[in-house]
Amino acid sequence: AALPARHVKEIRDMIESAYSHCKPAGVSLGAGGGLGANNMSNGNHMSTSSMGSAFSDGSAMAFMLDELCHAVRGGRLAAPIREWLDELFQSEFENYYVGDFEEESDVPQGTKGAVGNDDDAALDQIPTSSQDLALLNGTSTNKIAPPGELRFSIAGAESVVYVKLLPLLSSHDRTQRELLPVQLCPMFRLMSTLSNVRFGGKGLSEIDAMLECPLLLPTLESGGMEFEELSSVKQSVITSSYFFGTCWVRRFINSFMYAAYDEGGASVAGSAVGATAGQVTGTFTPSSQGFNCEEVQKKIVARLKALVELEE
């Protein structure tokens, strides 16, 4: 029987209340930001002792997201609640963590962005955010941000979004810098579970664009030979970026791993993929998720290579 509307409202109200209490002060449910000015810090006086000091404060929200994920996997949520959660967290995720690229026709001539790695048709990827573009151009006035670049693009993929790791971790806003990064992976885990056909979703094809989107990270040089020459605050931003970047790549590989198998269950992406993907049983296949199986296999292999590079 369908859940009565008043019960749906009661459950929604309870989740909203819990979610709001888990959020830092000044951030309201579904606001897509709404960060308070009292969370702002002066980058000129920031020290390494204050960097990352509040990462653990995001654990309450991360725990709640994981509990909601378990509820979805256990089939304990009514369809109206699932649909509401799906819409809510897709919006939250896009507002907090995802940046958009300019349409090619809107890019001013001579604008410097990130050059794609497709040798046949390299395209400039220009963020719509002026602050993110400044990180790429080397014109940022943010004193705690190292130079940035868009990394781990997939050859031939026409990415329309990117993940904003460096902008978050170099923000002068404490909520953005130290709380939102902790919630990135738990929120995506919940999103992928809500979308997964195995758990009553419409298919992972709803979020598979994340498989090919690049990450806005510190430049390879700033994390290498130039690292020792940077301030301790910038070093902290770089190490945090690599840590959360590694966690992020691991998270979405785990979310899509079984899609590296074809309809017959033959491994394509190698034994490392097969060891994990082979654990999935049942009648669900990559095609039931709305995937092009071969394309997903290639993207997962590319992401495994990115993971190796991040962990080196």
GROMACS .gro file of C-alpha atoms in nm, residues 111-113 130 132-140 148:
model
   14
  111THR     CA    1   4.102   3.306  -2.301
  112LYS     CA    2   4.333   3.064  -2.124
  113GLY     CA    3   4.173   2.757  -1.974
  130SER     CA    4   3.580   3.364  -1.269
  132ASP     CA    5   3.819   2.905  -1.075
  133LEU     CA    6   3.941   3.045  -1.406
  134ALA     CA    7   4.182   3.271  -1.217
  135LEU     CA    8   4.331   2.964  -1.046
  136LEU     CA    9   4.398   2.818  -1.390
  137ASN     CA   10   4.528   3.140  -1.540
  138GLY     CA   11   4.763   3.221  -1.255
  139THR     CA   12   4.580   3.548  -1.188
  140SER     CA   13   4.413   3.449  -0.859
  148GLY     CA   14   4.565   2.506  -1.039
   0.00000   0.00000   0.00000
